[in-house]
Amino acid sequence: MASMLIAAYCQRTGMAVDTLASYLQTRQQRSRAAGPRDADRHEVAGMLGTPLPPEDDQDARRRFSCGQGYAEGGLMAEADEQRLFTEACLHGLRARLCDDVDALDGYLPPHVAELARKVAGVLEVPQPAPV
C-alpha cells in the first residue's frame, strides 16, 4: 500500500516512468498468484497457537515466534511510534491525493487523524504569496 501511494504521488508530480519503475523495483516483485510462502504459514501458525515447527528449522521458529508475539499483544501492547507515524503518512498521502482531508476524522482515531492532517498539509502545493 505504501509503495503504491508513494508511486501515485510521484507519478502525479511528473516523475519519469523509468525512474518510478526503479523506485518500485518491479523486477524484484513476487507474484501474489504464487500464494502464501512457508514463512507466511509459520507466522499464522504462531498466531493461531498450533504446534511449533521442527527445532532444526530456525527460520520457521523465528516466524512462528513473531506470530505468537502478535497474538499475545506483546509486539503491539504499547504504542509503536514508528507504526503510528507510518500509518499517519499513508492516510495523509491518501487524503491529499483524493482531496478529502476532512474525511480523516470519520474513520481514524483522533491522534492518528491529527498526524495524518499534518502530513496532508505538508503535501499541499504552496500558493504564491499575495502581493
PDB file of C-alpha atoms in Angstrom:
ATOM      1  CA  MET A   1       0.000   0.000   0.000  1.00  0.00           C
ATOM      2  CA  ALA A   2       2.788   2.406   0.936  1.00  0.00           C
ATOM      3  CA  SER A   3       4.724   1.892  -2.270  1.00  0.00           C
ATOM      4  CA  MET A   4       1.643   2.344  -4.449  1.00  0.00           C
ATOM      5  CA  LEU A   5       0.563   5.553  -2.684  1.00  0.00           C
ATOM      6  CA  ILE A   6       4.058   6.992  -2.961  1.00  0.00           C
ATOM      7  CA  ALA A   7       4.216   5.907  -6.614  1.00  0.00           C
ATOM      8  CA  ALA A   8       0.872   7.589  -7.330  1.00  0.00           C
ATOM      9  CA  TYR A   9       2.111  10.786  -5.735  1.00  0.00           C
ATOM     10  CA  CYS A  10       5.379  10.675  -7.693  1.00  0.00           C
ATOM     11  CA  GLN A  11       3.507   9.971 -10.913  1.00  0.00           C
ATOM     12  CA  ARG A  12       1.129  12.862 -10.235  1.00  0.00           C
ATOM     13  CA  THR A  13       4.080  15.206  -9.727  1.00  0.00           C
ATOM     14  CA  GLY A  14       5.605  14.193 -13.062  1.00  0.00           C
ATOM     15  CA  MET A  15       8.277  11.616 -12.204  1.00  0.00           C
ATOM     16  CA  ALA A  16       9.628   9.820 -15.262  1.00  0.00           C
ATOM     17  CA  VAL A  17       8.240   6.292 -15.760  1.00  0.00           C
ATOM     18  CA  ASP A  18      11.677   4.633 -15.778  1.00  0.00           C
ATOM     19  CA  THR A  19      12.659   6.382 -12.524  1.00  0.00           C
ATOM     20  CA  LEU A  20       9.370   5.337 -10.955  1.00  0.00           C
ATOM     21  CA  ALA A  21       9.929   1.713 -12.054  1.00  0.00           C
ATOM     22  CA  SER A  22      13.396   1.733 -10.485  1.00  0.00           C
ATOM     23  CA  TYR A  23      11.968   3.025  -7.186  1.00  0.00           C
ATOM     24  CA  LEU A  24       9.247   0.366  -7.214  1.00  0.00           C
ATOM     25  CA  GLN A  25      11.854  -2.333  -8.001  1.00  0.00           C
ATOM     26  CA  THR A  26       9.444  -4.021 -10.375  1.00  0.00           C
ATOM     27  CA  ARG A  27      11.997  -6.650 -11.384  1.00  0.00           C
ATOM     28  CA  GLN A  28      12.031  -7.942  -7.792  1.00  0.00           C
ATOM     29  CA  GLN A  29       8.262  -8.231  -7.430  1.00  0.00           C
ATOM     30  CA  ARG A  30       6.932 -11.607  -6.283  1.00  0.00           C
ATOM     31  CA  SER A  31       3.675 -12.700  -7.814  1.00  0.00           C
ATOM     32  CA  ARG A  32       0.736 -12.897  -5.409  1.00  0.00           C
ATOM     33  CA  ALA A  33      -0.652 -15.624  -7.639  1.00  0.00           C
ATOM     34  CA  ALA A  34       2.025 -17.911  -6.195  1.00  0.00           C
ATOM     35  CA  GLY A  35       0.132 -17.776  -2.893  1.00  0.00           C
ATOM     36  CA  PRO A  36       1.492 -17.599   0.646  1.00  0.00           C
ATOM     37  CA  ARG A  37       5.049 -18.673   1.378  1.00  0.00           C
ATOM     38  CA  ASP A  38       6.152 -21.074   4.102  1.00  0.00           C
ATOM     39  CA  ALA A  39       7.239 -18.063   6.174  1.00  0.00           C
ATOM     40  CA  ASP A  40       3.685 -16.691   5.998  1.00  0.00           C
ATOM     41  CA  ARG A  41       2.233 -20.048   7.062  1.00  0.00           C
ATOM     42  CA  HIS A  42       4.621 -20.274  10.034  1.00  0.00           C
ATOM     43  CA  GLU A  43       3.661 -16.785  11.212  1.00  0.00           C
ATOM     44  CA  VAL A  44      -0.038 -17.628  11.027  1.00  0.00           C
ATOM     45  CA  ALA A  45       0.635 -20.869  12.905  1.00  0.00           C
ATOM     46  CA  GLY A  46       2.180 -18.802  15.699  1.00  0.00           C
ATOM     47  CA  MET A  47      -0.831 -16.504  15.769  1.00  0.00           C
ATOM     48  CA  LEU A  48      -3.212 -19.456  15.995  1.00  0.00           C
ATOM     49  CA  GLY A  49      -1.179 -21.372  18.567  1.00  0.00           C
ATOM     50  CA  THR A  50      -0.649 -24.506  16.511  1.00  0.00           C
ATOM     51  CA  PRO A  51       2.317 -26.813  17.258  1.00  0.00           C
ATOM     52  CA  LEU A  52       5.852 -25.479  16.922  1.00  0.00           C
ATOM     53  CA  PRO A  53       7.825 -26.119  13.728  1.00  0.00           C
ATOM     54  CA  PRO A  54      10.755 -28.566  13.914  1.00  0.00           C
ATOM     55  CA  GLU A  55      13.727 -27.441  16.045  1.00  0.00           C
ATOM     56  CA  ASP A  56      16.163 -27.610  13.136  1.00  0.00           C
ATOM     57  CA  ASP A  57      14.185 -25.003  11.134  1.00  0.00           C
ATOM     58  CA  GLN A  58      15.298 -21.780  12.829  1.00  0.00           C
ATOM     59  CA  ASP A  59      13.690 -19.508  10.254  1.00  0.00           C
ATOM     60  CA  ALA A  60      10.325 -21.231  10.728  1.00  0.00           C
ATOM     61  CA  ARG A  61      10.656 -20.906  14.503  1.00  0.00           C
ATOM     62  CA  ARG A  62      11.509 -17.210  14.215  1.00  0.00           C
ATOM     63  CA  ARG A  63       8.441 -16.530  12.063  1.00  0.00           C
ATOM     64  CA  PHE A  64       6.312 -18.656  14.410  1.00  0.00           C
ATOM     65  CA  SER A  65       7.587 -16.582  17.336  1.00  0.00           C
ATOM     66  CA  CYS A  66       6.669 -13.346  15.535  1.00  0.00           C
ATOM     67  CA  GLY A  67       3.153 -14.677  15.061  1.00  0.00           C
ATOM     68  CA  GLN A  68       2.929 -15.585  18.750  1.00  0.00           C
ATOM     69  CA  GLY A  69       4.013 -12.062  19.675  1.00  0.00           C
ATOM     70  CA  TYR A  70       1.239 -10.540  17.600  1.00  0.00           C
ATOM     71  CA  ALA A  71      -1.345 -12.921  19.054  1.00  0.00           C
ATOM     72  CA  GLU A  72      -0.312 -12.203  22.623  1.00  0.00           C
ATOM     73  CA  GLY A  73      -0.203  -8.467  22.058  1.00  0.00           C
ATOM     74  CA  GLY A  74       3.448  -8.317  23.045  1.00  0.00           C
ATOM     75  CA  LEU A  75       4.567  -6.501  19.924  1.00  0.00           C
ATOM     76  CA  MET A  76       1.603  -4.165  19.822  1.00  0.00           C
ATOM     77  CA  ALA A  77       0.787  -3.750  23.516  1.00  0.00           C
ATOM     78  CA  GLU A  78       2.380  -0.305  23.722  1.00  0.00           C
ATOM     79  CA  ALA A  79       2.091   2.490  21.217  1.00  0.00           C
ATOM     80  CA  ASP A  80       4.667   1.997  18.468  1.00  0.00           C
ATOM     81  CA  GLU A  81       5.751   5.451  17.326  1.00  0.00           C
ATOM     82  CA  GLN A  82       7.155   4.228  14.008  1.00  0.00           C
ATOM     83  CA  ARG A  83       3.955   2.360  13.198  1.00  0.00           C
ATOM     84  CA  LEU A  84       1.848   5.377  14.182  1.00  0.00           C
ATOM     85  CA  PHE A  85       3.986   7.675  12.005  1.00  0.00           C
ATOM     86  CA  THR A  86       3.808   5.277   9.037  1.00  0.00           C
ATOM     87  CA  GLU A  87       0.033   4.951   9.364  1.00  0.00           C
ATOM     88  CA  ALA A  88      -0.367   8.735   9.580  1.00  0.00           C
ATOM     89  CA  CYS A  89       1.825   9.217   6.489  1.00  0.00           C
ATOM     90  CA  LEU A  90      -0.182   6.701   4.466  1.00  0.00           C
ATOM     91  CA  HIS A  91      -3.538   8.160   5.440  1.00  0.00           C
ATOM     92  CA  GLY A  92      -2.301  11.716   4.954  1.00  0.00           C
ATOM     93  CA  LEU A  93      -0.961  10.921   1.485  1.00  0.00           C
ATOM     94  CA  ARG A  94      -4.167   9.119   0.509  1.00  0.00           C
ATOM     95  CA  ALA A  95      -6.295  12.022   1.774  1.00  0.00           C
ATOM     96  CA  ARG A  96      -4.185  14.551  -0.138  1.00  0.00           C
ATOM     97  CA  LEU A  97      -4.346  12.542  -3.371  1.00  0.00           C
ATOM     98  CA  CYS A  98      -8.134  12.248  -3.021  1.00  0.00           C
ATOM     99  CA  ASP A  99      -8.531  15.860  -1.853  1.00  0.00           C
ATOM    100  CA  ASP A 100     -10.514  14.530   1.103  1.00  0.00           C
ATOM    101  CA  VAL A 101      -8.568  15.563   4.213  1.00  0.00           C
ATOM    102  CA  ASP A 102     -11.768  16.247   6.167  1.00  0.00           C
ATOM    103  CA  ALA A 103     -12.778  12.582   5.894  1.00  0.00           C
ATOM    104  CA  LEU A 104      -9.836  11.532   8.099  1.00  0.00           C
ATOM    105  CA  ASP A 105     -11.832  12.303  11.233  1.00  0.00           C
ATOM    106  CA  GLY A 106     -14.577   9.925  10.165  1.00  0.00           C
ATOM    107  CA  TYR A 107     -12.564   6.707  10.225  1.00  0.00           C
ATOM    108  CA  LEU A 108      -9.332   7.251  12.193  1.00  0.00           C
ATOM    109  CA  PRO A 109      -8.653   7.544  15.901  1.00  0.00           C
ATOM    110  CA  PRO A 110      -8.220  11.243  16.794  1.00  0.00           C
ATOM    111  CA  HIS A 111      -4.443  11.097  17.385  1.00  0.00           C
ATOM    112  CA  VAL A 112      -3.839   9.351  14.024  1.00  0.00           C
ATOM    113  CA  ALA A 113      -6.189  11.730  12.193  1.00  0.00           C
ATOM    114  CA  GLU A 114      -4.349  14.728  13.640  1.00  0.00           C
ATOM    115  CA  LEU A 115      -0.972  13.442  12.432  1.00  0.00           C
ATOM    116  CA  ALA A 116      -2.432  12.479   9.042  1.00  0.00           C
ATOM    117  CA  ARG A 117      -3.802  16.035   8.621  1.00  0.00           C
ATOM    118  CA  LYS A 118      -0.317  17.400   9.335  1.00  0.00           C
ATOM    119  CA  VAL A 119       1.180  15.107   6.697  1.00  0.00           C
ATOM    120  CA  ALA A 120      -1.519  16.096   4.190  1.00  0.00           C
ATOM    121  CA  GLY A 121      -0.875  19.760   4.970  1.00  0.00           C
ATOM    122  CA  VAL A 122       2.806  19.429   4.170  1.00  0.00           C
ATOM    123  CA  LEU A 123       1.928  17.887   0.809  1.00  0.00           C
ATOM    124  CA  GLU A 124      -0.204  20.826  -0.280  1.00  0.00           C
ATOM    125  CA  VAL A 125       1.053  22.794  -3.246  1.00  0.00           C
ATOM    126  CA  PRO A 126       2.322  26.123  -1.919  1.00  0.00           C
ATOM    127  CA  GLN A 127       0.288  29.082  -3.108  1.00  0.00           C
ATOM    128  CA  PRO A 128       2.078  32.262  -4.152  1.00  0.00           C
ATOM    129  CA  ALA A 129       2.014  34.975  -1.509  1.00  0.00           C
ATOM    130  CA  PRO A 130      -0.357  37.857  -2.287  1.00  0.00           C
ATOM    131  CA  VAL A 131       1.415  40.991  -3.412  1.00  0.00           C
TER     132      VAL A 131
END
